[in-house]
Short mmCIF file of C-alpha atoms and ligand atoms in Angstrom, two decimals:
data_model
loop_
_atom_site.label_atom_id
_atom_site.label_comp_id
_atom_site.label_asym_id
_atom_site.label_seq_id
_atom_site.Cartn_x
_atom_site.Cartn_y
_atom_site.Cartn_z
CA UNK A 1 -41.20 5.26 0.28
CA UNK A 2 -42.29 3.37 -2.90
CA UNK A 3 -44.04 0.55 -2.36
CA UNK A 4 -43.42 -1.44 -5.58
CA UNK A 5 -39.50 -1.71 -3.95
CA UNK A 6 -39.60 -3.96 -0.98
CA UNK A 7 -37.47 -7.26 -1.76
CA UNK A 8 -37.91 -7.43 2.34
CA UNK A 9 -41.13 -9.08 1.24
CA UNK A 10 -39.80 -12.18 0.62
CA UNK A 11 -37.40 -12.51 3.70
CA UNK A 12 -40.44 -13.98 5.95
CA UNK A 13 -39.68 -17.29 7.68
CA UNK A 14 -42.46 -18.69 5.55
CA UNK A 15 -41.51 -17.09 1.79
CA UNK A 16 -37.65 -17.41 2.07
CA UNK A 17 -37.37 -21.26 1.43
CA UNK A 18 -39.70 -21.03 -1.55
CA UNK A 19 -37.25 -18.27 -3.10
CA UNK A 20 -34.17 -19.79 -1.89
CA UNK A 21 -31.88 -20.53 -5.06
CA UNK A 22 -28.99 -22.62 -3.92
CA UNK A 23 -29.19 -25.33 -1.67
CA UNK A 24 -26.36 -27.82 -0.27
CA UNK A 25 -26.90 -31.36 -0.45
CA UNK A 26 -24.71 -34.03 1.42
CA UNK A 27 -24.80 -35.42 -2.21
CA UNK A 28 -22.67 -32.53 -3.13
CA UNK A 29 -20.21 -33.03 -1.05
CA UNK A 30 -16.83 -35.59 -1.34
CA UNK A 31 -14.61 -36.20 1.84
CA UNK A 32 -10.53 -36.63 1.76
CA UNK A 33 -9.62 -39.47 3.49
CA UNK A 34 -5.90 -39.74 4.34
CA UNK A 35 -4.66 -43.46 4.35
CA UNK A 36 -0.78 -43.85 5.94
CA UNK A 37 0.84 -47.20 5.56
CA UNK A 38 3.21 -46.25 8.06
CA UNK A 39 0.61 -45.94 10.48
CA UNK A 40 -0.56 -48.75 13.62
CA UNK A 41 -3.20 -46.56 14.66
CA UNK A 42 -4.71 -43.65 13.93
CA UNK A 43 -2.79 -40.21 14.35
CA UNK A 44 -4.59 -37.00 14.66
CA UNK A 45 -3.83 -34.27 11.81
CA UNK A 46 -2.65 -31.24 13.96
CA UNK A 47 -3.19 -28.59 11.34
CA UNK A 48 -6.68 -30.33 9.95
CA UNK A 49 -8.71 -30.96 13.70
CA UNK A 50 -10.84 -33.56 13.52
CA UNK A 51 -8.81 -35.16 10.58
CA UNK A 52 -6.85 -37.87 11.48
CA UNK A 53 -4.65 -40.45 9.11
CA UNK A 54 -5.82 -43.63 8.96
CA UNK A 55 -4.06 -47.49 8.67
CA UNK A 56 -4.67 -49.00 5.73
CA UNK A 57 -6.84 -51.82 7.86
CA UNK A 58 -8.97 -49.16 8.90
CA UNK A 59 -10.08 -47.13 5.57
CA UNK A 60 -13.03 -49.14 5.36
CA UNK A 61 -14.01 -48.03 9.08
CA UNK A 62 -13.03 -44.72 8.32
CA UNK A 63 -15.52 -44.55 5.00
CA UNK A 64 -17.80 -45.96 6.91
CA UNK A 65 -17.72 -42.91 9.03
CA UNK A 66 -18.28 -40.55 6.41
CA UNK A 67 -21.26 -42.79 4.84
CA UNK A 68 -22.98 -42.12 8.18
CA UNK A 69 -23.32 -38.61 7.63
CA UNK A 70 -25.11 -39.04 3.74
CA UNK A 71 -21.93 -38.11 2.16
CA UNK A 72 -21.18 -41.03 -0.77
CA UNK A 73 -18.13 -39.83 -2.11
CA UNK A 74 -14.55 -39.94 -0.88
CA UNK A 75 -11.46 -38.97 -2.36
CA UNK A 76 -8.77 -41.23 -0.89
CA UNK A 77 -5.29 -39.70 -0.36
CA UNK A 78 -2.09 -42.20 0.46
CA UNK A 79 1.22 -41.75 2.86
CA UNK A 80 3.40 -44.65 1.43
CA UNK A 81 5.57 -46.50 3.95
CA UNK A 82 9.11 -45.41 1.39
CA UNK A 83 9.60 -43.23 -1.11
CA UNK A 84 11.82 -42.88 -3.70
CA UNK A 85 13.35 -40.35 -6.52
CA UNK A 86 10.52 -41.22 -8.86
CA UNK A 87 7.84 -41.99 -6.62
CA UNK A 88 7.16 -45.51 -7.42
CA UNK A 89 5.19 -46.51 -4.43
CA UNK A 90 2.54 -44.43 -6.40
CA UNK A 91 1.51 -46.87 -8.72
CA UNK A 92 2.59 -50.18 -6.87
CA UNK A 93 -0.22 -52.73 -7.06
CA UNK A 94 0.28 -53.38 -3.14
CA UNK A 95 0.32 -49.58 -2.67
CA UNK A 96 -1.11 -47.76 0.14
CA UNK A 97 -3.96 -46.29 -2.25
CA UNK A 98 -4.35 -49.23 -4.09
CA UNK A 99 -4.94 -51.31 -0.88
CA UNK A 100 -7.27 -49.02 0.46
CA UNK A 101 -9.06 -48.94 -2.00
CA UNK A 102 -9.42 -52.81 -2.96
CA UNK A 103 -10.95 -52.88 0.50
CA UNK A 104 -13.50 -50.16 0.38
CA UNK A 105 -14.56 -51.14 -2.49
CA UNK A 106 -15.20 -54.45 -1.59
CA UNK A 107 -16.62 -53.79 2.03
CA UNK A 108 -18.98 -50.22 0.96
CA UNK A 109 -20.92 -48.45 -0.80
CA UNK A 110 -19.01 -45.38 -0.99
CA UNK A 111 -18.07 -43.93 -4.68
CA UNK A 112 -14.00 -43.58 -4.68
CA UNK A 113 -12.17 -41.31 -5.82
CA UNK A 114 -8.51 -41.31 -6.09
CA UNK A 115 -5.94 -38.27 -6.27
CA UNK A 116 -3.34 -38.83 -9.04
CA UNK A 117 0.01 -37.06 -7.54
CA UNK A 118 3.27 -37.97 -6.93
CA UNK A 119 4.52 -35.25 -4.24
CA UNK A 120 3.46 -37.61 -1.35
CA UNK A 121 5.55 -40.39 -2.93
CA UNK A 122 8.62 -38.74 -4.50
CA UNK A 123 11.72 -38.55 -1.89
CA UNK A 124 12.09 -34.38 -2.91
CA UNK A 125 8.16 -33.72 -2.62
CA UNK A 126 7.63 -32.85 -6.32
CA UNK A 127 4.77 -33.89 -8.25
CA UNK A 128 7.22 -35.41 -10.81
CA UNK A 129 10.45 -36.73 -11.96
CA UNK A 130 12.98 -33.78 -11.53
CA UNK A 131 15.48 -32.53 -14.08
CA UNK A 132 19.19 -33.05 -12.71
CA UNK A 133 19.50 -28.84 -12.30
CA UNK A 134 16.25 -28.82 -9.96
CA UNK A 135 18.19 -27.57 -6.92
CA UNK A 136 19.51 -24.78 -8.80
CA UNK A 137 17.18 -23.92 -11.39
CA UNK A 138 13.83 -23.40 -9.76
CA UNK A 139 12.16 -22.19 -12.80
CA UNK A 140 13.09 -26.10 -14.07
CA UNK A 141 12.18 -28.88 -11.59
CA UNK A 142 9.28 -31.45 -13.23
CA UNK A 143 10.14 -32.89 -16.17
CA UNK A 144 6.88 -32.89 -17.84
CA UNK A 145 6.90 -35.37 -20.47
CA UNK A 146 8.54 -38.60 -18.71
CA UNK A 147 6.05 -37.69 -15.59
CA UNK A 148 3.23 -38.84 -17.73
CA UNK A 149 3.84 -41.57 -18.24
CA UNK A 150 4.46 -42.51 -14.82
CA UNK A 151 1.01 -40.53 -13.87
CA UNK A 152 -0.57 -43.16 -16.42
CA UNK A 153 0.77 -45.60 -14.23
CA UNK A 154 -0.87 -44.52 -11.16
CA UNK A 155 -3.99 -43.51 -12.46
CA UNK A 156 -4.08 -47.21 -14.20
CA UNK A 157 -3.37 -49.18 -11.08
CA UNK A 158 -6.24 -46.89 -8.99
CA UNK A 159 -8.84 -48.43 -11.77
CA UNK A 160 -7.05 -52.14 -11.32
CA UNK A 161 -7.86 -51.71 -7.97
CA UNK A 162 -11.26 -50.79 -8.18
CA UNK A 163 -11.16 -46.51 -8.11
CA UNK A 164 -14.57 -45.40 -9.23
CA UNK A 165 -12.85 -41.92 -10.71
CA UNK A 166 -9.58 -41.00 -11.02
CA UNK A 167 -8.41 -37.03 -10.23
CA UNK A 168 -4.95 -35.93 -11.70
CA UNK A 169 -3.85 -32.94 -9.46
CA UNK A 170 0.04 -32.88 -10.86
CA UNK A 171 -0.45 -29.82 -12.93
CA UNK A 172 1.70 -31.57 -15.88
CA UNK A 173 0.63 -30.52 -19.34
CA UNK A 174 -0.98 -33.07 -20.92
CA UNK A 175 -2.01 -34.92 -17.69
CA UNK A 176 -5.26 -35.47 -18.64
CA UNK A 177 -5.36 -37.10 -22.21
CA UNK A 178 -2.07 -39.52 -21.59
CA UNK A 179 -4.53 -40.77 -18.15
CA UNK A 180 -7.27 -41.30 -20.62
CA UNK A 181 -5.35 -43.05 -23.38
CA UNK A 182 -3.71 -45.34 -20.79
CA UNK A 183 -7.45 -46.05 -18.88
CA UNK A 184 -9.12 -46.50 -22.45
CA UNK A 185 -5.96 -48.86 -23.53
CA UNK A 186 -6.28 -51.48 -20.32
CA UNK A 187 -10.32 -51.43 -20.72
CA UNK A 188 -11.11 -48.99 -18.16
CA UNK A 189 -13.35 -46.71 -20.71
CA UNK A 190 -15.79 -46.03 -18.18
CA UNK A 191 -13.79 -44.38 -15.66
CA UNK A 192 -14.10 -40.78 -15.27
CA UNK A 193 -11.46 -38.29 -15.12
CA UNK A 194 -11.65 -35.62 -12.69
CA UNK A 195 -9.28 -32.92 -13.28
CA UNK A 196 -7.41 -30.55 -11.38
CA UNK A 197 -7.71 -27.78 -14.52
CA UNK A 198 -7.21 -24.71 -12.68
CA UNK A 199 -4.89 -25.65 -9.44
CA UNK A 200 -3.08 -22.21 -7.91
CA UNK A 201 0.31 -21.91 -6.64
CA UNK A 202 -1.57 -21.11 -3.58
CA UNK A 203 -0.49 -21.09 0.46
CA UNK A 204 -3.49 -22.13 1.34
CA UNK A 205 -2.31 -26.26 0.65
CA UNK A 206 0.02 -25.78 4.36
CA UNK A 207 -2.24 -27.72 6.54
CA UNK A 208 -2.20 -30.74 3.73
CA UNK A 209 0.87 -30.27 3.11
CA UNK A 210 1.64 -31.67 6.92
CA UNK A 211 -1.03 -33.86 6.80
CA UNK A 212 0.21 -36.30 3.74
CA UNK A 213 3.81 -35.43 4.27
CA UNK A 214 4.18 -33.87 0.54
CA UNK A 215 5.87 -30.62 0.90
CA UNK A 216 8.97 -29.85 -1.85
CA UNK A 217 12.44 -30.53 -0.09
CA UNK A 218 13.57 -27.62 -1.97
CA UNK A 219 11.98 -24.70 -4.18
CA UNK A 220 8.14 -24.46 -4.54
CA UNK A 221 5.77 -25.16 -7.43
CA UNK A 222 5.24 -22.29 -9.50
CA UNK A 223 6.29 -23.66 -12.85
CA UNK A 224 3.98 -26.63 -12.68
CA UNK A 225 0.83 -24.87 -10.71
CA UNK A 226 -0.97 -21.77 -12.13
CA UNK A 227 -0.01 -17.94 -10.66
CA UNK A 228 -3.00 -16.88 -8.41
CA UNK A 229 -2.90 -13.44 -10.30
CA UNK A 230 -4.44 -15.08 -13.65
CA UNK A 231 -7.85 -16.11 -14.43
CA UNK A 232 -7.67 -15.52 -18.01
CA UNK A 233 -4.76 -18.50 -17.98
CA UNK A 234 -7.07 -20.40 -16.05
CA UNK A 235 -9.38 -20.36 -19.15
CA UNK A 236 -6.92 -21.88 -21.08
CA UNK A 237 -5.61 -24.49 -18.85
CA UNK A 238 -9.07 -25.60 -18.66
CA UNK A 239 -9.37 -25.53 -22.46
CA UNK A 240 -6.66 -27.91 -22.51
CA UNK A 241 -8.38 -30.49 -20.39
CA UNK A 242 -11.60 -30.13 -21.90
CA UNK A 243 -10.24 -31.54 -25.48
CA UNK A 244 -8.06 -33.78 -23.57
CA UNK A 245 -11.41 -35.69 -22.39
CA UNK A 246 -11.88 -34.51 -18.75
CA UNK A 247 -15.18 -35.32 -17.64
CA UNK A 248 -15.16 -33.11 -14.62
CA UNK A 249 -13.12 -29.63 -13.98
CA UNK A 250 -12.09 -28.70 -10.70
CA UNK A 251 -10.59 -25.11 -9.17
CA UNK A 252 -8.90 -25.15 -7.11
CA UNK A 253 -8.64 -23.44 -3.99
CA UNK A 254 -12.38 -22.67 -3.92
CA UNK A 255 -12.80 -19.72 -1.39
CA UNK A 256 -10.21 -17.36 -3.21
CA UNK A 257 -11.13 -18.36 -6.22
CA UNK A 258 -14.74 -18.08 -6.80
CA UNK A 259 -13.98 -16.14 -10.04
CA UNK A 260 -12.54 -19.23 -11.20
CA UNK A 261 -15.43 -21.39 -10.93
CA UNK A 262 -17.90 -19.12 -12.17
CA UNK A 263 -16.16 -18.20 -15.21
CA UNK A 264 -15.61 -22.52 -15.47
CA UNK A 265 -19.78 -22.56 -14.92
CA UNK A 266 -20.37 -20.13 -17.52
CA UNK A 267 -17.59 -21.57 -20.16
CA UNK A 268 -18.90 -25.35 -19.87
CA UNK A 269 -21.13 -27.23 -19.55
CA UNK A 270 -19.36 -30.13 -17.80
CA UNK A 271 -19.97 -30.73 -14.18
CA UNK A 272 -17.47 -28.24 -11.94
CA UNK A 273 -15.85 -29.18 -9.23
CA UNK A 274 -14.30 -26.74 -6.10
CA UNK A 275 -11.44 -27.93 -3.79
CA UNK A 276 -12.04 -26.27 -0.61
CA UNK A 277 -8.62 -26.27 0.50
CA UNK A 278 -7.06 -27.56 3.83
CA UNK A 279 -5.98 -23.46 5.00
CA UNK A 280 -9.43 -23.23 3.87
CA UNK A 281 -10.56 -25.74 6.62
CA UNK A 282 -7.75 -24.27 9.07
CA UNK A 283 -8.30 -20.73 9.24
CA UNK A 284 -12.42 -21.35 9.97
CA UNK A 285 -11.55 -23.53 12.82
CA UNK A 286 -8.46 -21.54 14.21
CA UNK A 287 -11.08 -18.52 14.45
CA UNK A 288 -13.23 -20.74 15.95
CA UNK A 289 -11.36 -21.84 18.46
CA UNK A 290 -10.77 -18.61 19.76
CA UNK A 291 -14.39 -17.92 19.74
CA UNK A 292 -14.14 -14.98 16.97
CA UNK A 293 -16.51 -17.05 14.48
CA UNK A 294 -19.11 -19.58 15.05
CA UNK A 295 -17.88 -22.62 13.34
CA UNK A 296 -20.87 -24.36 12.19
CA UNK A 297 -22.25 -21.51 10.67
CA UNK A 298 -18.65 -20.08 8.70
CA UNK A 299 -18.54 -23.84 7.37
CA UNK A 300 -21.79 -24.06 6.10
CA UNK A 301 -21.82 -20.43 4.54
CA UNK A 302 -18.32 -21.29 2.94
CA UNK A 303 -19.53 -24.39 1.25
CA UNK A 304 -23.22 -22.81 0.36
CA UNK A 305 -20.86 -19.64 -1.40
CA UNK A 306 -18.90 -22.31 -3.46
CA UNK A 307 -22.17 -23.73 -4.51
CA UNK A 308 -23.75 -20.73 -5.34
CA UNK A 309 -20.50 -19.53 -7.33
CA UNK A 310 -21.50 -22.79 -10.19
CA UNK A 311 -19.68 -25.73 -8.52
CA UNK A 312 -21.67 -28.77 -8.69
CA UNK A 313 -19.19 -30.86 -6.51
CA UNK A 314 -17.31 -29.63 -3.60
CA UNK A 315 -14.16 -31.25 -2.21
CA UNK A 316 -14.30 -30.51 1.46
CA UNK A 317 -13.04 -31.31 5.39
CA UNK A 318 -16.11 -29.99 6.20
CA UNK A 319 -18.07 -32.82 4.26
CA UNK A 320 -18.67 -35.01 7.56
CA UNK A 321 -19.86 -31.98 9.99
CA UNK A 322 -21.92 -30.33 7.28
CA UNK A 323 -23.88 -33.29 5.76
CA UNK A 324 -24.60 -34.35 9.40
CA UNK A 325 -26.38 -30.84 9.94
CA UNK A 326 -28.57 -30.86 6.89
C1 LIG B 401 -1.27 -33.13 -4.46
C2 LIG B 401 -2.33 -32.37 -3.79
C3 LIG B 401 -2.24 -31.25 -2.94
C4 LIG B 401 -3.54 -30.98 -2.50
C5 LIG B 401 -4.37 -31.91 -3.09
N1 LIG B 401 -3.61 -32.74 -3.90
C6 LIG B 401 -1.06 -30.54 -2.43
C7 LIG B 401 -0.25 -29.62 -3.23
O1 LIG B 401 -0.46 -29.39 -4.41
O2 LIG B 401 0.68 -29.13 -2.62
C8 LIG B 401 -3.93 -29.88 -1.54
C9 LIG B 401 -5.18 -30.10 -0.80
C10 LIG B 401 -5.43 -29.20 0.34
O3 LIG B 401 -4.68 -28.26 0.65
O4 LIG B 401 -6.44 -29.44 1.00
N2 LIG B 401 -0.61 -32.50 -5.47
#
């Protein structure tokens, strides 16, 4: 045996933290935090264990909670108490998000970030206003143009109500620069823009999908979010957002799309951000629970693999269990 080859050198107890390269930090990490304003009390997320939807009077408890653990960052998801054919409790001013988030803000410390969607607030479950042939013509749901504006809207009344970032996950071309223009034109220059640049048409959003009540009455969204088969699109779709002005580029899922993010780490040089997804979340603890995989340790290997793919931020139900290990 040659002597000069033994990397098993530097797997002692003692040598292996000095060579480590990629270490989680709860300051990585962002929690989703689902707000219902049909909610009186809190209601378990059957698909998501250990999530649970939370009254409007109780998001500030509920950040609290995650503040605990060393994680600073939420990203604050809302159930409105109607919805409509355009989704206008999105970007009401006494909105379920925008309440929320008027109280956090004033009662923590957390930094909040707001999703920018209309599924959970349009009566069909699309992310936007749908063309008159949607029920027919699948390839033709999401009128693109006129759901800008009403993004804008949304994204506007999250900064009114004190958002700290903003994170557009619609898929709508153009998302990104019409949020900007309409944040830099009612004087909220300094808030960020997150964006959801590469978002898959992926199965993995089922568990969520329950848990904020935004699944499509009809059809599905593969003319508005990207075909899991392309990564070279997924270059260009980030591209897009870049010159738009995003300040932060998410892929999304994370897990099946590590590709993704590396290629996103290698192209820019903005921060990257990975959704790990709610079927993500799921399948580790469905495993778990039938005592095939040891929980703590598939969680924290997930998230340490999304970090060690180039994402600087990861978007996780983990956050709270994983932050509280470290
Ligand atoms: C809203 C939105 C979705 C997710 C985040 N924002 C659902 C979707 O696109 O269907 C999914 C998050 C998850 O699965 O954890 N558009």
């Amino acid at each position: 045996m040659d002597m000069t080859r033994r990397p098993r050198r530097l797997r002692t107890d003692g040598v292996r933290p000095l060579v480590r390269e990629t270490e989680l930090s709860a300051s990585d990490l962002i929690a989703p935090v689902f707000v219902d304003a049909t909610a009186d009390e809190r209601v378990p997320i059957e698909t998501m264990p250990g999530h649970e939807r939370v009254p409007v009077g109780d998001a500030v408890s509920r950040v609290e909670e995650v503040l605990e653990t060393g994680v600073e960052a939420v990203m604050v998801f809302g159930i409105p108490e109607s919805k409509d054919e355009r989704g206008s409790r999105a970007w009401a001013e006494d909105g379920v998000v925008q309440r929320a988030v008027r109280d956090v803000t004033a009662e923590t410390d957390a930094y909040v970030i707001t999703d920018v969607c209309l599924c959970e607030y349009t009566s069909h479950g699309h992310c936007g206003v749908l063309e008159e042939t949607a029920e027919t013509d699948p390839d033709l749901t999401v009128r693109n143009d006129e759901t800008l504006e009403l993004l804008s809207k949304t994204a506007v009344s999250h900064a009114r109500a004190g958002a700290d970032m903003v994170a557009p996950s619609s898929m709508t071309d153009g998302m990104v620069g019409a949020i900007r223009e309409a944040l830099d034109d009612e004087g909220h220059s300094e808030i960020p823009v997150m964006s959801y640049a590469a978002k898959f048409e992926s199965a993995f959003y089922g568990p969520f999908r329950d848990a904020a009540d935004g699944a499509p009455a009809f059809g599905d969204r593969r003319h508005y979010q990207m075909d899991p088969a392309n990564a070279r699109e997924a270059r260009r779709e980030v591209a897009l957002d870049v010159e738009e002005g995003a300040d932060v580029l998410m892929v999304k899922p994370a897990l099946p799309y590590l590709d993704v993010v590396r290629q996103v780490r290698e192209d820019y040089d903005h921060p990257v951000a990975a959704y790990n997804v709610s079927g993500e979340y799921a399948m580790l603890h469905a495993a778990a629970e039938k005592g095939w995989l040891n929980l703590e340790e598939v969680a924290a290997e997930s998230l340490l693999s999304i970090k060690r793919a180039g994402a600087d931020l990861i978007l996780t139900y983990f956050a709270e269990d994983v932050a509280d290990r470290l």
